[in-house]
GROMACS .gro file of N, CA and C in nm:
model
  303
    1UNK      N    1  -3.776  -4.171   7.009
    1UNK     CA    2  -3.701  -4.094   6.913
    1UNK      C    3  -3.713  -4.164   6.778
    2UNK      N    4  -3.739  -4.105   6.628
    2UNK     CA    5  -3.787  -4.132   6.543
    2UNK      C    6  -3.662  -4.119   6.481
    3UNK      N    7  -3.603  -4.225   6.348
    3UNK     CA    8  -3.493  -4.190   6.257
    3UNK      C    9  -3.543  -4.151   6.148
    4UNK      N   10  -3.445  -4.084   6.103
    4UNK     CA   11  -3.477  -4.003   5.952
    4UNK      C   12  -3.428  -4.106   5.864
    5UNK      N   13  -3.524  -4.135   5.766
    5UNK     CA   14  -3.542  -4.190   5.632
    5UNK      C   15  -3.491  -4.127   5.538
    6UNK      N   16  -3.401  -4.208   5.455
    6UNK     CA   17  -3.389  -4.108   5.299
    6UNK      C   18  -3.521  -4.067   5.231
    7UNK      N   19  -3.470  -3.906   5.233
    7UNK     CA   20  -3.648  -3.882   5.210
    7UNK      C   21  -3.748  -3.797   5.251
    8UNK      N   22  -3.666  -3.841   5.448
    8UNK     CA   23  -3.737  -3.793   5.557
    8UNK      C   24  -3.703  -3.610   5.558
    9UNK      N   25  -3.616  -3.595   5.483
    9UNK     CA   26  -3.508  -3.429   5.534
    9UNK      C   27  -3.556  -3.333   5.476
   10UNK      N   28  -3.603  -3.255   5.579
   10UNK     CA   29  -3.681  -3.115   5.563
   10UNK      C   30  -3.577  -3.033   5.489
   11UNK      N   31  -3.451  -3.065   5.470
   11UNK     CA   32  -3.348  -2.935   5.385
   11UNK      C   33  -3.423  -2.973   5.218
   12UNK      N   34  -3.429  -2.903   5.146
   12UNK     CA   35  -3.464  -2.878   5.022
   12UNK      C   36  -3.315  -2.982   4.954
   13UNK      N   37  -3.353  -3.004   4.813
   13UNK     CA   38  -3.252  -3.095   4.742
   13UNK      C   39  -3.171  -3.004   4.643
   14UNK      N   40  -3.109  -2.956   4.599
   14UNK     CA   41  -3.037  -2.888   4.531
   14UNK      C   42  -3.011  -2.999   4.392
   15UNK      N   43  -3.060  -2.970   4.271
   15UNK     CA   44  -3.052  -3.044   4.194
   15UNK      C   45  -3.010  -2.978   4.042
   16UNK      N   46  -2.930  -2.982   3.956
   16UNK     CA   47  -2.937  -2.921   3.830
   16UNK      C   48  -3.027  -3.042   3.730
   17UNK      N   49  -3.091  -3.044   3.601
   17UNK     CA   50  -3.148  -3.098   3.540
   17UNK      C   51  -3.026  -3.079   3.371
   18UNK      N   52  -2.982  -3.218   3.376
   18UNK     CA   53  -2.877  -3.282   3.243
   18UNK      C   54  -2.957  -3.349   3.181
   19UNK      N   55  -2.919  -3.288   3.050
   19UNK     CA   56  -2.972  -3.339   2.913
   19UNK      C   57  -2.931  -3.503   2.866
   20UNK      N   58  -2.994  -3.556   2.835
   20UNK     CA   59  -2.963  -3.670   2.780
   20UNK      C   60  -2.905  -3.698   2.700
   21UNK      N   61  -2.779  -3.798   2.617
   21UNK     CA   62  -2.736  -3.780   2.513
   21UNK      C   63  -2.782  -3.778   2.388
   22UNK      N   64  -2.896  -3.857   2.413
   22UNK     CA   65  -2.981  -3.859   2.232
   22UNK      C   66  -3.036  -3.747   2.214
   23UNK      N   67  -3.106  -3.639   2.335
   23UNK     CA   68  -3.168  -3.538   2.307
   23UNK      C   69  -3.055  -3.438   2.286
   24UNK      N   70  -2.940  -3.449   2.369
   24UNK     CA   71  -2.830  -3.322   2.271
   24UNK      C   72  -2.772  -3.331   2.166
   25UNK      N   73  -2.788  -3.397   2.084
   25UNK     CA   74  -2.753  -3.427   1.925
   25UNK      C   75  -2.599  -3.484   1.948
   26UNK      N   76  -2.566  -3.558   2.059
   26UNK     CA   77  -2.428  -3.630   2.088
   26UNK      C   78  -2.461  -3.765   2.018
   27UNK      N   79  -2.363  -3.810   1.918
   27UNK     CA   80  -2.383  -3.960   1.907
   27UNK      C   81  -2.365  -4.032   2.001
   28UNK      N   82  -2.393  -4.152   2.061
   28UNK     CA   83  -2.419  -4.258   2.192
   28UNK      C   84  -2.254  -4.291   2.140
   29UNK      N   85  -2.226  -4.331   2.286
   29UNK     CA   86  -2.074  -4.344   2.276
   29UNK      C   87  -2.055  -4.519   2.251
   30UNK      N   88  -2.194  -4.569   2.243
   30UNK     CA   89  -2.166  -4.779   2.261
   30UNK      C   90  -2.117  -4.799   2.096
   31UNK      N   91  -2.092  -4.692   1.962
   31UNK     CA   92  -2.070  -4.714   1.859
   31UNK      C   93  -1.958  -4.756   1.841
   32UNK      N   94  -1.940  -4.929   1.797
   32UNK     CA   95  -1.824  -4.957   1.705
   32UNK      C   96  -1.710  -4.880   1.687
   33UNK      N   97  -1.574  -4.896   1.706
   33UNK     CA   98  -1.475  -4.838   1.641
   33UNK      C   99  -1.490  -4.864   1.521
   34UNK      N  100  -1.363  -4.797   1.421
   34UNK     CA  101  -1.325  -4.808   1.251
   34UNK      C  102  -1.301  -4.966   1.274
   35UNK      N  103  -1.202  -5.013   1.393
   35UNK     CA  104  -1.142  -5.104   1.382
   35UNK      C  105  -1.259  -5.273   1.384
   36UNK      N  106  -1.343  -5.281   1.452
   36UNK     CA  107  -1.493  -5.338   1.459
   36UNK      C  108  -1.582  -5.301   1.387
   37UNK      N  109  -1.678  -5.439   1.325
   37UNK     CA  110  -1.777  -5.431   1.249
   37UNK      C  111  -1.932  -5.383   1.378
   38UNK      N  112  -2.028  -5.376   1.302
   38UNK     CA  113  -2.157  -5.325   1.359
   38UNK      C  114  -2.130  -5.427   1.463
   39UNK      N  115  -2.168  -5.556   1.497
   39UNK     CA  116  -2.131  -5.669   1.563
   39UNK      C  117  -2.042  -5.664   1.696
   40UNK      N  118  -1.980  -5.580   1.658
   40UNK     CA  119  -1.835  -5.589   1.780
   40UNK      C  120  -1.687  -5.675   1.770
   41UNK      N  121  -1.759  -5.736   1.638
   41UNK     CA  122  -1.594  -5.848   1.563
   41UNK      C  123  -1.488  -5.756   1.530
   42UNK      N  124  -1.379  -5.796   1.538
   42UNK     CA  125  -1.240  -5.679   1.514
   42UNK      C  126  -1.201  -5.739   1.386
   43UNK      N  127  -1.181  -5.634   1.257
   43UNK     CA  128  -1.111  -5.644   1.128
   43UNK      C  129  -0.985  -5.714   1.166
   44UNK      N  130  -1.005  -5.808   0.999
   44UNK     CA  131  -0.853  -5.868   1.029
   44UNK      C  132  -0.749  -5.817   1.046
   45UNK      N  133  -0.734  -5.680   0.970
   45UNK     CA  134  -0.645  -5.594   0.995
   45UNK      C  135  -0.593  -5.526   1.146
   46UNK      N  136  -0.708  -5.481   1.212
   46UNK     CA  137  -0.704  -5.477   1.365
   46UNK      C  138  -0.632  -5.616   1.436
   47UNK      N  139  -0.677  -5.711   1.377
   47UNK     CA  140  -0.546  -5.835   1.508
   47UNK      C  141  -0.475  -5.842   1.427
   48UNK      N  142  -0.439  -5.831   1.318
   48UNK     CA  143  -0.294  -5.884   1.239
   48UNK      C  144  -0.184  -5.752   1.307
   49UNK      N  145  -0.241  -5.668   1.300
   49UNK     CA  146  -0.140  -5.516   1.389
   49UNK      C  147  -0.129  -5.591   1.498
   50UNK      N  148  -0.201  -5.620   1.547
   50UNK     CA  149  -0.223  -5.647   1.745
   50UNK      C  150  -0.135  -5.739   1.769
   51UNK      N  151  -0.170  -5.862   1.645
   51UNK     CA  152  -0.042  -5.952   1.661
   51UNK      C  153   0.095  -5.880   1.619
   52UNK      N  154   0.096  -5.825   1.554
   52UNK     CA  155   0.299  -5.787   1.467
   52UNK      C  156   0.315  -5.699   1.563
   53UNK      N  157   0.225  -5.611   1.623
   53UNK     CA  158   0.235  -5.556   1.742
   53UNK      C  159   0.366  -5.613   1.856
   54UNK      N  160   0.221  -5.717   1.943
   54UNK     CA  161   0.268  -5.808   2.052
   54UNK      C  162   0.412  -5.873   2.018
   55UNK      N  163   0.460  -5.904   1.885
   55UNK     CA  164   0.563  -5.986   1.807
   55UNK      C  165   0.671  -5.869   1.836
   56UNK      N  166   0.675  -5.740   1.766
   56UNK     CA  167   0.805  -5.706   1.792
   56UNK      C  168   0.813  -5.642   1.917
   57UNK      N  169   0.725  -5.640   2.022
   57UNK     CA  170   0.808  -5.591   2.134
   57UNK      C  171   0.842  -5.680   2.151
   58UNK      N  172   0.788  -5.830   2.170
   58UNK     CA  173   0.878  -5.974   2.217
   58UNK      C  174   1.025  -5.930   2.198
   59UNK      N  175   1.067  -5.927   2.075
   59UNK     CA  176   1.183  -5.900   1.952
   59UNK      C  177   1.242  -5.848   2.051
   60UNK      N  178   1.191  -5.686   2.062
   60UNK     CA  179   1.310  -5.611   2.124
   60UNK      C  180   1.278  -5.608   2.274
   61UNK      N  181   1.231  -5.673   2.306
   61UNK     CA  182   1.277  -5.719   2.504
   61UNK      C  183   1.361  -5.791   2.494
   62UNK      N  184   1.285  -5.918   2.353
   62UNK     CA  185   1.434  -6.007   2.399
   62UNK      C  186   1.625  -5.908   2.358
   63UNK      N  187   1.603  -5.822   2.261
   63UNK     CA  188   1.717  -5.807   2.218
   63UNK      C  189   1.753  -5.718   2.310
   64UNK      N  190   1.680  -5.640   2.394
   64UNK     CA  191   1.749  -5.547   2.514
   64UNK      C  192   1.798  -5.658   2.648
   65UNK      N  193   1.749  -5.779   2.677
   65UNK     CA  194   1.822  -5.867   2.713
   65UNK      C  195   1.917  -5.919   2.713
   66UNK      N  196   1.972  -5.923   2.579
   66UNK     CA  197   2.093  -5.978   2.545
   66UNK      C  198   2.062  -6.106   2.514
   67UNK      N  199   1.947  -6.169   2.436
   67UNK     CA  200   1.923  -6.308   2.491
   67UNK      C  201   1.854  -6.321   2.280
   68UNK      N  202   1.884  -6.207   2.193
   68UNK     CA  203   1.802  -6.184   2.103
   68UNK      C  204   1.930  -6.210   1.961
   69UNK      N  205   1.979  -6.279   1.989
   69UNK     CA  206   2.095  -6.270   1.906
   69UNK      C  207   2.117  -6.456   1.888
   70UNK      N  208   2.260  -6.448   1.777
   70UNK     CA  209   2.266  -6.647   1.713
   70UNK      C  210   2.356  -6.660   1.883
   71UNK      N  211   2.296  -6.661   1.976
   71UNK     CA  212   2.443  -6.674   2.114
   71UNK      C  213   2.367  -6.798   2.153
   72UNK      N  214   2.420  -6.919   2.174
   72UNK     CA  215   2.381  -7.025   2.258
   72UNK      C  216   2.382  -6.981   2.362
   73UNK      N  217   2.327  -7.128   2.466
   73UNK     CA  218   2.286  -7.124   2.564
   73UNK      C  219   2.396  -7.107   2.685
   74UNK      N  220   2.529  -7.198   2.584
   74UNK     CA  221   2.662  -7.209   2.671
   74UNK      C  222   2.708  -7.090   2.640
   75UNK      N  223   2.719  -6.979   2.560
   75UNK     CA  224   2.774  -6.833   2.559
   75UNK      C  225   2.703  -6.780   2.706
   76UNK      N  226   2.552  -6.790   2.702
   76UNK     CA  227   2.474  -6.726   2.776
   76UNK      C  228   2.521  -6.746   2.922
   77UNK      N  229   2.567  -6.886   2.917
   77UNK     CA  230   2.609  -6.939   3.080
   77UNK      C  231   2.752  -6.881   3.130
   78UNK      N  232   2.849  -6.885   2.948
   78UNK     CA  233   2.978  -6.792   3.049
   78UNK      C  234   2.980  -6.677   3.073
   79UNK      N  235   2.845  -6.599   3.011
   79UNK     CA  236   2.806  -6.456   3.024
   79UNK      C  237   2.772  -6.400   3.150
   80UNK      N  238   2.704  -6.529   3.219
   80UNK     CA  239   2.645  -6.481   3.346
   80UNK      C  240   2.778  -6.531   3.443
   81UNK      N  241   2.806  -6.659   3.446
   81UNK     CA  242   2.944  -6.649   3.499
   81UNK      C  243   3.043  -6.589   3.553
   82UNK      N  244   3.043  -6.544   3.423
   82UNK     CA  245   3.189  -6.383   3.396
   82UNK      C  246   3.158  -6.284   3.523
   83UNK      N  247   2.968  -6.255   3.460
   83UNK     CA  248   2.900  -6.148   3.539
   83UNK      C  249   2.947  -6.168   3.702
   84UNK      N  250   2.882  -6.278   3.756
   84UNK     CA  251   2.921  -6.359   3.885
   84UNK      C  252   3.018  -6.318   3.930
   85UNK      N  253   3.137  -6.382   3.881
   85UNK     CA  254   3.250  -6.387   3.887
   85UNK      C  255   3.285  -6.221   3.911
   86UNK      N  256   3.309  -6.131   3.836
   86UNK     CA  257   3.315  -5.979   3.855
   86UNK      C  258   3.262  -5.946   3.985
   87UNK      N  259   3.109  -5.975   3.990
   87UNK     CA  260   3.025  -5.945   4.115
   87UNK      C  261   3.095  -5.936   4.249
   88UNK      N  262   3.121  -6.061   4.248
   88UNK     CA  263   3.207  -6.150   4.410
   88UNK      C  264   3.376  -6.050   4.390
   89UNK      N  265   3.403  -6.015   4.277
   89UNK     CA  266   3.562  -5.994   4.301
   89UNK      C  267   3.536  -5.791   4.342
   90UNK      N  268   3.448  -5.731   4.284
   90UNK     CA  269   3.383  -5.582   4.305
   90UNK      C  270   3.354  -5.585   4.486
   91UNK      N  271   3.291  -5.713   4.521
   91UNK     CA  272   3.259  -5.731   4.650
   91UNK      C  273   3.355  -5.757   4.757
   92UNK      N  274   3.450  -5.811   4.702
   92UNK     CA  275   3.577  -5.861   4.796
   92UNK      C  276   3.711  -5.732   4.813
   93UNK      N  277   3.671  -5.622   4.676
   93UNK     CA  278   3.753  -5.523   4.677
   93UNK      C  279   3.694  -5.408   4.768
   94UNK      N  280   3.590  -5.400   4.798
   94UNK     CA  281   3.534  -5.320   4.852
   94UNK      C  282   3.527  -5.403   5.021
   95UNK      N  283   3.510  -5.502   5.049
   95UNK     CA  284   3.561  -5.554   5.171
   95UNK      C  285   3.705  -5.496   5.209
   96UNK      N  286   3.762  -5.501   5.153
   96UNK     CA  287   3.885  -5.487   5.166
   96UNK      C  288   3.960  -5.353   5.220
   97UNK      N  289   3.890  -5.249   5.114
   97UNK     CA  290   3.903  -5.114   5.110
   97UNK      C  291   3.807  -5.097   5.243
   98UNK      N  292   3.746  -5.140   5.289
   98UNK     CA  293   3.688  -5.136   5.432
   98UNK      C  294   3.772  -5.137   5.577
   99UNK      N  295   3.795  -5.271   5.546
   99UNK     CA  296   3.899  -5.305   5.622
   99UNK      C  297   4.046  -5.261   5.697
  100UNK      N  298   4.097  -5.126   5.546
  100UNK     CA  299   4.184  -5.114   5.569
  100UNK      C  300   4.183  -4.961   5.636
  101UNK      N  301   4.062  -4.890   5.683
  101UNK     CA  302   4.014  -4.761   5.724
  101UNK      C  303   4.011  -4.815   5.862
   0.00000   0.00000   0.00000
């Protein structure tokens, strides 16, 4: 018994024939952005955004944190504390209200 080869298959190939991009008057897509020279180097302007960019989301993660403000480190500690503290007492009320069903 003989195996079939790619190649080997008596079914016909069904094929459409696509134009190339230089022959359909498409510019080649490997062209430079505005933001890059011929080269592929990025305008200073392109990283100075990229940086003030990256900078204020820092900003406002940290300030949706709560961590973005003049608050020391010891505010920060009775902050979480407090938090704690609430946590365990929400937890012990709800034990409770358990308990008494």
């Amino acid at each position: 018994m003989t195996k079939n080869q790619p190649g080997d298959s008596q079914e016909p190939v069904d094929a459409e024939i696509v134009e190339s991009p230089a022959s359909s008057g498409v510019p080649a897509a490997d062209l430079p952005g505005p933001d890059y020279s011929e080269g592929g180097v990025p305008s200073f302007d392109f990283v100075r955004d990229r940086i003030e960019n990256r900078y204020n989301t820092s900003v406002g993660a940290q300030e949706l944190a709560g961590i973005g403000g003049p608050e020391t480190i010891e505010s920060l500690d009775k902050k979480i504390a407090d938090r704690d503290k609430a946590a365990k007492d929400k937890l012990a009320e709800i034990r409770r209200s358990m308990g008494k069903q």
